[in-house]
Structure formats: C-alpha cells, structure tokens
Amino acid sequence: MTIAPAQSAKVFELVASPAGIRVGLIEIRMHLRETGLSDCRCGTTEIVLAEALNNIAEHAYEDCGVGDIAVAITLDDVGILIEFTDRGAPLPGLSPPAGNPPVLDAPSGDLPEGGYGWFLIRKLTTKLAYTRQNGQNFLRLRVNLRGAQHAPGRTFGAWSR
Amino acid sequence: MDLSSSQHGAYHLITVNAARIDAAAAIAFKEALRSATSGGTGDVLLDLGQVAFIDSSGLGAIVSAIKMVGPDRRVELACLTPDVEKVFRLTRMNTIFRLHSDLSNTALGQTG
C-alpha cells in the first residue's frame, strides 16, 4: 500500500538542504498567496512548513545536504493539509516529539537556543499524524485557519480529515 | 549576513539588512552579530524591520545575542514584521526581549 496525497494537492519537490528549503518555502508561499490566503495565514503556514522541513533535513537526512522532500499542500474550507514525504531516517521511537514549551524562567545566560521547532509545529497545527512505510516517512499536518488558530495541537493515531 | 552597526549615545543600534533569518542564514547571522556586538557598548537595539521571516534557528541566534553581550547589556528588538512577531509571541520570547514597534519609541528615538 502506498500513501498518496489528496488528489487536489499541489506537490512541491524540495532539496533537503537549508538553501533548498528556503527556495521551496518561497515557492510555496507564492502558491498560497495566489490562492487568496491572507498574509497572516500564509505566515502561520510558512512557520509550520519551515520547522517541519528543517527537522527533516537536520534529523531524517542528518544535515547531509542531500535528499528529497515532497510537500503536498491541499487547501479546503477548514484550513490546509500538509503532507511531507522523505526517505531519511525514521523519527526516534516512530513518534513525533511532544514539543514541550521552552523553559524561559532560566537565568538569561541559560536560555535555550533550540528546541522551539516542534513546539511551534504543535502550537500551530490541529492534527498531526506520522507513519513509516517502505523506508519512507509520511508526516501529515493540518493547519487550521478557521476560528482559534492557535489551539494546542493534538496527535491522532489514525488520520481522519 | 549584512548587518549595519552604529553607536547612538548609550545605545548600540544593529540593523539586519536581510529578508530572512532562517536555517540557511542562522550561522552567518550569529557570527555577524558576534562581531557587531563586540565592537559596541551599551544596550543593543536590534532593528528587524527588513526581516520578513524567521524560523526557530534564527530565533535561537537572537537568543544567543543575550549571552554574547553579557549580563550588563540588554538586548532589545525593534520594528518586528508580522510573521517575526508571531514567532516571538508564540514562543513567549516577547517576555524575554523588550519589543519596540518602531525606533522612535526607543531610547534611540528620545535621544535623536
């Protein structure tokens, strides 16, 4: 069985390097803007995309600067479904990180300089599902653009639209 | 990464002349910031008015500025564009950094 993106999806092929991700994000944002999405919603979506893509490049492909990431974007009347496919290493424990809030009550010299990525993804998405199949990672996220945009993210065992 | 740096009385203004502080730019940004902050005195005011987008690696680089300047100098941020401000508010970094909507609201604006 293969997991195919939704039929109405627009698919982007990205190179899993910082420069490749930048090019891809600019291209995807242009697409989102052309669909009539507001700047605010384009911004929210780009933050989620950037953090998920950086994680794939840094961890699944171990920062090697090569590797392919497919990003399928589907807009519907509720929000945006984003489906990422890559051939890198699986997520540890086959489970997306919890994305705990950063600890900011430390002395300023000890403030964390990382660990914000999954927190932002969880904060801006309403559904998140990860599967590993045939040597590929499939990550599906839903950015809800209607109503409470910053509702806490939840993990669903099985994906439902 | 292109930064402009100028001393305005007790304030050290550093302007980021780039549209993105993302994973592709974060290391160069951090190095440029280290070089700029070492050449100034007083509290640092980072003008982010040209920065349209930041990701968590860029955010981490800005957090590192606090450590670069040490406990006796503050780091304040000015002119955040909407997407950048969103990242700061979501991560509650707006509670760590003083954010100024424009330069006229800062000590820099008051001293001319």
Tab-separated table of N, CA, C and O in Angstrom, chain A residues 85-161:
chain	number	residue	atom	x	y	z
A	85	THR	N	6.752	13.867	2.582
A	85	THR	CA	7.287	12.528	2.347
A	85	THR	C	8.800	12.632	2.175
A	85	THR	O	9.277	13.483	1.402
A	86	ASP	N	9.552	11.813	2.907
A	86	ASP	CA	11.007	11.793	2.712
A	86	ASP	C	11.519	10.367	2.883
A	86	ASP	O	10.806	9.504	3.387
A	87	ARG	N	12.778	10.155	2.448
A	87	ARG	CA	13.388	8.823	2.532
A	87	ARG	C	14.516	8.781	3.547
A	87	ARG	O	15.428	7.962	3.454
A	88	GLY	N	14.470	9.673	4.509
A	88	GLY	CA	15.512	9.715	5.531
A	88	GLY	C	15.236	8.738	6.659
A	88	GLY	O	14.378	7.862	6.559
A	89	ALA	N	15.997	8.910	7.755
A	89	ALA	CA	15.851	8.036	8.923
A	89	ALA	C	14.489	8.285	9.577
A	89	ALA	O	13.941	9.386	9.489
A	90	PRO	N	13.950	7.227	10.217
A	90	PRO	CA	12.649	7.421	10.885
A	90	PRO	C	12.754	8.334	12.096
A	90	PRO	O	13.841	8.526	12.644
A	91	LEU	N	11.635	8.874	12.508
A	91	LEU	CA	11.605	9.639	13.750
A	91	LEU	C	11.928	8.700	14.905
A	91	LEU	O	11.443	7.559	14.924
A	92	PRO	N	12.741	9.128	15.875
A	92	PRO	CA	13.061	8.251	17.010
A	92	PRO	C	11.784	7.772	17.694
A	92	PRO	O	10.866	8.555	17.957
A	93	GLY	N	11.729	6.460	17.951
A	93	GLY	CA	10.551	5.894	18.605
A	93	GLY	C	9.323	5.896	17.713
A	93	GLY	O	8.210	5.650	18.172
A	94	LEU	N	9.526	6.189	16.419
A	94	LEU	CA	8.429	6.288	15.439
A	94	LEU	C	7.304	7.200	15.928
A	94	LEU	O	6.130	6.980	15.664
A	95	SER	N	7.725	8.253	16.612
A	95	SER	CA	6.717	9.125	17.198
A	95	SER	C	7.202	10.579	17.155
A	95	SER	O	8.344	10.862	17.515
A	96	PRO	N	6.350	11.500	16.699
A	96	PRO	CA	6.771	12.906	16.671
A	96	PRO	C	6.978	13.431	18.084
A	96	PRO	O	6.233	13.066	18.987
A	97	PRO	N	8.002	14.285	18.288
A	97	PRO	CA	8.253	14.825	19.631
A	97	PRO	C	7.057	15.596	20.184
A	97	PRO	O	6.244	16.134	19.426
A	98	ALA	N	6.979	15.636	21.521
A	98	ALA	CA	5.852	16.305	22.179
A	98	ALA	C	5.866	17.808	21.960
A	98	ALA	O	4.820	18.455	21.980
A	99	GLY	N	7.054	18.375	21.729
A	99	GLY	CA	7.129	19.825	21.542
A	99	GLY	C	6.771	20.600	22.787
A	99	GLY	O	5.952	21.515	22.749
A	100	ASN	N	7.394	20.222	23.896
A	100	ASN	CA	7.106	20.910	25.155
A	100	ASN	C	7.491	22.377	25.070
A	100	ASN	O	8.426	22.740	24.362
A	101	PRO	N	6.772	23.226	25.821
A	101	PRO	CA	7.095	24.654	25.779
A	101	PRO	C	8.522	24.898	26.266
A	101	PRO	O	8.993	24.217	27.179
A	102	PRO	N	9.218	25.848	25.643
A	102	PRO	CA	10.576	26.156	26.093
A	102	PRO	C	10.569	26.699	27.526
A	102	PRO	O	9.631	27.384	27.922
A	103	VAL	N	11.601	26.358	28.276
A	103	VAL	CA	11.718	26.833	29.659
A	103	VAL	C	12.386	28.209	29.640
A	103	VAL	O	13.562	28.341	29.307
A	104	LEU	N	11.595	29.224	29.966
A	104	LEU	CA	12.113	30.588	29.854
A	104	LEU	C	12.408	31.226	31.204
A	104	LEU	O	12.850	32.374	31.254
A	105	ASP	N	12.168	30.500	32.294
A	105	ASP	CA	12.432	31.138	33.591
A	105	ASP	C	13.861	30.880	34.073
A	105	ASP	O	14.187	31.116	35.235
A	106	ALA	N	14.706	30.411	33.167
A	106	ALA	CA	16.118	30.223	33.496
A	106	ALA	C	16.803	31.598	33.514
A	106	ALA	O	16.292	32.550	32.928
A	107	PRO	N	17.960	31.718	34.184
A	107	PRO	CA	18.736	32.960	34.071
A	107	PRO	C	19.029	33.229	32.596
A	107	PRO	O	19.167	32.274	31.817
A	108	SER	N	19.101	34.510	32.198
A	108	SER	CA	19.182	34.821	30.762
A	108	SER	C	20.374	34.135	30.089
A	108	SER	O	20.310	33.800	28.911
A	109	GLY	N	21.442	33.903	30.852
A	109	GLY	CA	22.602	33.229	30.273
A	109	GLY	C	22.349	31.766	29.947
A	109	GLY	O	23.120	31.139	29.230
A	110	ASP	N	21.257	31.211	30.486
A	110	ASP	CA	20.951	29.798	30.261
A	110	ASP	C	19.729	29.587	29.366
A	110	ASP	O	19.219	28.471	29.262
A	111	LEU	N	19.229	30.642	28.751
A	111	LEU	CA	18.044	30.494	27.898
A	111	LEU	C	18.331	29.520	26.758
A	111	LEU	O	19.401	29.583	26.153
A	112	PRO	N	17.381	28.637	26.451
A	112	PRO	CA	17.638	27.677	25.372
A	112	PRO	C	17.699	28.355	24.005
A	112	PRO	O	16.918	29.260	23.719
A	113	GLU	N	18.673	27.908	23.185
A	113	GLU	CA	18.796	28.465	21.827
A	113	GLU	C	18.145	27.535	20.812
A	113	GLU	O	18.138	27.810	19.621
A	114	GLY	N	17.611	26.424	21.270
A	114	GLY	CA	16.957	25.487	20.367
A	114	GLY	C	15.778	24.839	21.059
A	114	GLY	O	15.457	25.153	22.207
A	115	GLY	N	15.147	23.909	20.334
A	115	GLY	CA	14.019	23.202	20.933
A	115	GLY	C	12.695	23.914	20.746
A	115	GLY	O	11.704	23.561	21.374
A	116	TYR	N	12.670	24.913	19.855
A	116	TYR	CA	11.422	25.637	19.623
A	116	TYR	C	10.636	25.085	18.431
A	116	TYR	O	9.481	25.420	18.247
A	117	GLY	N	11.304	24.270	17.608
A	117	GLY	CA	10.706	23.829	16.353
A	117	GLY	C	9.415	23.032	16.524
A	117	GLY	O	8.366	23.404	16.002
A	118	TRP	N	9.498	21.933	17.261
A	118	TRP	CA	8.305	21.100	17.440
A	118	TRP	C	7.254	21.799	18.285
A	118	TRP	O	6.055	21.570	18.124
A	119	PHE	N	7.705	22.667	19.186
A	119	PHE	CA	6.739	23.453	19.958
A	119	PHE	C	5.889	24.315	19.012
A	119	PHE	O	4.657	24.350	19.123
A	120	LEU	N	6.554	24.980	18.066
A	120	LEU	CA	5.821	25.822	17.107
A	120	LEU	C	4.893	24.979	16.233
A	120	LEU	O	3.749	25.362	15.972
A	121	ILE	N	5.392	23.819	15.786
A	121	ILE	CA	4.555	22.951	14.944
A	121	ILE	C	3.290	22.542	15.710
A	121	ILE	O	2.168	22.657	15.213
A	122	ARG	N	3.470	22.077	16.947
A	122	ARG	CA	2.316	21.634	17.754
A	122	ARG	C	1.358	22.776	18.021
A	122	ARG	O	0.139	22.598	18.048
A	123	LYS	N	1.929	23.953	18.258
A	123	LYS	CA	1.117	25.116	18.619
A	123	LYS	C	0.228	25.566	17.447
A	123	LYS	O	-0.866	26.072	17.652
A	124	LEU	N	0.716	25.378	16.232
A	124	LEU	CA	0.020	25.932	15.069
A	124	LEU	C	-0.750	24.886	14.262
A	124	LEU	O	-1.332	25.206	13.236
A	125	THR	N	-0.725	23.639	14.722
A	125	THR	CA	-1.449	22.607	13.976
A	125	THR	C	-2.539	21.997	14.858
A	125	THR	O	-2.424	21.980	16.082
A	126	THR	N	-3.588	21.521	14.221
A	126	THR	CA	-4.670	20.900	14.987
A	126	THR	C	-4.640	19.385	14.870
A	126	THR	O	-5.200	18.699	15.701
A	127	LYS	N	-4.002	18.876	13.837
A	127	LYS	CA	-3.888	17.420	13.713
A	127	LYS	C	-2.506	17.094	13.200
A	127	LYS	O	-1.930	17.841	12.409
A	128	LEU	N	-2.001	15.946	13.640
A	128	LEU	CA	-0.657	15.557	13.261
A	128	LEU	C	-0.597	14.040	13.252
A	128	LEU	O	-1.012	13.399	14.215
A	129	ALA	N	-0.154	13.464	12.143
A	129	ALA	CA	-0.035	12.005	12.084
A	129	ALA	C	1.265	11.646	11.387
A	129	ALA	O	1.654	12.285	10.407
A	130	TYR	N	1.948	10.629	11.911
A	130	TYR	CA	3.219	10.192	11.337
A	130	TYR	C	3.170	8.693	11.099
A	130	TYR	O	2.721	7.945	11.969
A	131	THR	N	3.604	8.276	9.921
A	131	THR	CA	3.753	6.841	9.675
A	131	THR	C	5.065	6.595	8.934
A	131	THR	O	5.579	7.471	8.230
A	132	ARG	N	5.589	5.394	9.122
A	132	ARG	CA	6.805	4.960	8.439
A	132	ARG	C	6.428	3.767	7.586
A	132	ARG	O	5.836	2.799	8.093
A	133	GLN	N	6.715	3.841	6.284
A	133	GLN	CA	6.314	2.748	5.409
A	133	GLN	C	7.285	2.637	4.245
A	133	GLN	O	7.637	3.659	3.637
A	134	ASN	N	7.731	1.444	3.942
A	134	ASN	CA	8.617	1.201	2.790
A	134	ASN	C	9.831	2.129	2.789
A	134	ASN	O	10.206	2.667	1.748
A	135	GLY	N	10.413	2.338	3.953
A	135	GLY	CA	11.602	3.188	4.030
A	135	GLY	C	11.321	4.666	3.876
A	135	GLY	O	12.242	5.461	3.664
A	136	GLN	N	10.063	5.050	3.951
A	136	GLN	CA	9.722	6.470	3.813
A	136	GLN	C	9.003	6.978	5.063
A	136	GLN	O	8.277	6.238	5.717
A	137	ASN	N	9.227	8.253	5.341
A	137	ASN	CA	8.487	8.930	6.410
A	137	ASN	C	7.318	9.699	5.798
A	137	ASN	O	7.496	10.392	4.785
A	138	PHE	N	6.156	9.573	6.410
A	138	PHE	CA	4.989	10.344	5.990
A	138	PHE	C	4.508	11.143	7.194
A	138	PHE	O	4.141	10.571	8.220
A	139	LEU	N	4.545	12.441	7.056
A	139	LEU	CA	4.068	13.312	8.133
A	139	LEU	C	2.926	14.153	7.578
A	139	LEU	O	3.079	14.807	6.545
A	140	ARG	N	1.791	14.068	8.244
A	140	ARG	CA	0.628	14.844	7.814
A	140	ARG	C	0.263	15.830	8.907
A	140	ARG	O	0.130	15.433	10.073
A	141	LEU	N	0.087	17.064	8.525
A	141	LEU	CA	-0.287	18.104	9.480
A	141	LEU	C	-1.497	18.848	8.970
A	141	LEU	O	-1.670	19.011	7.764
A	142	ARG	N	-2.305	19.309	9.872
A	142	ARG	CA	-3.388	20.200	9.468
A	142	ARG	C	-3.212	21.539	10.165
A	142	ARG	O	-3.104	21.600	11.387
A	143	VAL	N	-3.085	22.584	9.358
A	143	VAL	CA	-3.057	23.936	9.896
A	143	VAL	C	-4.490	24.440	9.813
A	143	VAL	O	-5.042	24.571	8.717
A	144	ASN	N	-5.081	24.645	10.961
A	144	ASN	CA	-6.468	25.083	10.975
A	144	ASN	C	-6.511	26.597	10.857
A	144	ASN	O	-5.930	27.295	11.672
A	145	LEU	N	-7.168	27.078	9.844
A	145	LEU	CA	-7.158	28.516	9.611
A	145	LEU	C	-8.497	29.155	9.923
A	145	LEU	O	-8.717	30.318	9.665
A	146	ARG	N	-9.386	28.370	10.478
A	146	ARG	CA	-10.688	28.924	10.824
A	146	ARG	C	-10.800	28.943	12.347
A	146	ARG	O	-10.374	28.001	13.002
A	147	GLY	N	-11.352	29.998	12.889
A	147	GLY	CA	-11.546	30.067	14.341
A	147	GLY	C	-10.227	30.159	15.076
A	147	GLY	O	-9.311	30.830	14.633
A	148	ALA	N	-10.139	29.459	16.210
A	148	ALA	CA	-8.954	29.548	17.069
A	148	ALA	C	-7.742	28.991	16.343
A	148	ALA	O	-7.562	27.789	16.220
A	149	GLN	N	-6.909	29.896	15.852
A	149	GLN	CA	-5.784	29.492	15.042
A	149	GLN	C	-4.691	28.857	15.882
A	149	GLN	O	-3.916	28.057	15.400
A	150	HIS	N	-4.620	29.222	17.144
A	150	HIS	CA	-3.500	28.775	17.963
A	150	HIS	C	-3.934	27.726	18.977
A	150	HIS	O	-3.402	27.643	20.055
A	151	ALA	N	-4.951	26.932	18.610
A	151	ALA	CA	-5.380	25.858	19.512
A	151	ALA	C	-4.234	24.865	19.668
A	151	ALA	O	-3.493	24.623	18.727
A	152	PRO	N	-4.074	24.286	20.858
A	152	PRO	CA	-2.989	23.339	21.044
A	152	PRO	C	-3.123	22.144	20.122
A	152	PRO	O	-4.223	21.668	19.863
A	153	GLY	N	-2.005	21.694	19.599
A	153	GLY	CA	-2.025	20.574	18.670
A	153	GLY	C	-2.336	19.262	19.374
A	153	GLY	O	-2.060	19.097	20.552
A	154	ARG	N	-2.953	18.341	18.674
A	154	ARG	CA	-3.228	17.015	19.223
A	154	ARG	C	-2.688	15.981	18.257
A	154	ARG	O	-2.633	16.215	17.064
A	155	THR	N	-2.326	14.850	18.784
A	155	THR	CA	-1.853	13.774	17.926
A	155	THR	C	-2.977	12.771	17.735
A	155	THR	O	-3.623	12.366	18.693
A	156	PHE	N	-3.195	12.403	16.504
A	156	PHE	CA	-4.223	11.419	16.209
A	156	PHE	C	-3.547	10.143	15.766
A	156	PHE	O	-2.663	10.172	14.929
A	157	GLY	N	-3.945	9.019	16.343
A	157	GLY	CA	-3.356	7.747	15.958
A	157	GLY	C	-3.649	7.455	14.500
A	157	GLY	O	-2.761	7.181	13.714
A	158	ALA	N	-4.888	7.568	14.128
A	158	ALA	CA	-5.275	7.356	12.738
A	158	ALA	C	-5.708	8.700	12.170
A	158	ALA	O	-6.322	9.493	12.862
A	159	TRP	N	-5.328	8.916	10.922
A	159	TRP	CA	-5.636	10.207	10.325
A	159	TRP	C	-7.076	10.229	9.834
A	159	TRP	O	-7.545	9.300	9.203
A	160	SER	N	-7.762	11.282	10.163
A	160	SER	CA	-9.084	11.468	9.576
A	160	SER	C	-9.180	12.911	9.142
A	160	SER	O	-8.640	13.788	9.780
A	161	ARG	N	-9.822	13.133	8.042
A	161	ARG	CA	-9.884	14.504	7.526
A	161	ARG	C	-10.991	15.250	8.202
A	161	ARG	O	-12.086	15.199	7.837
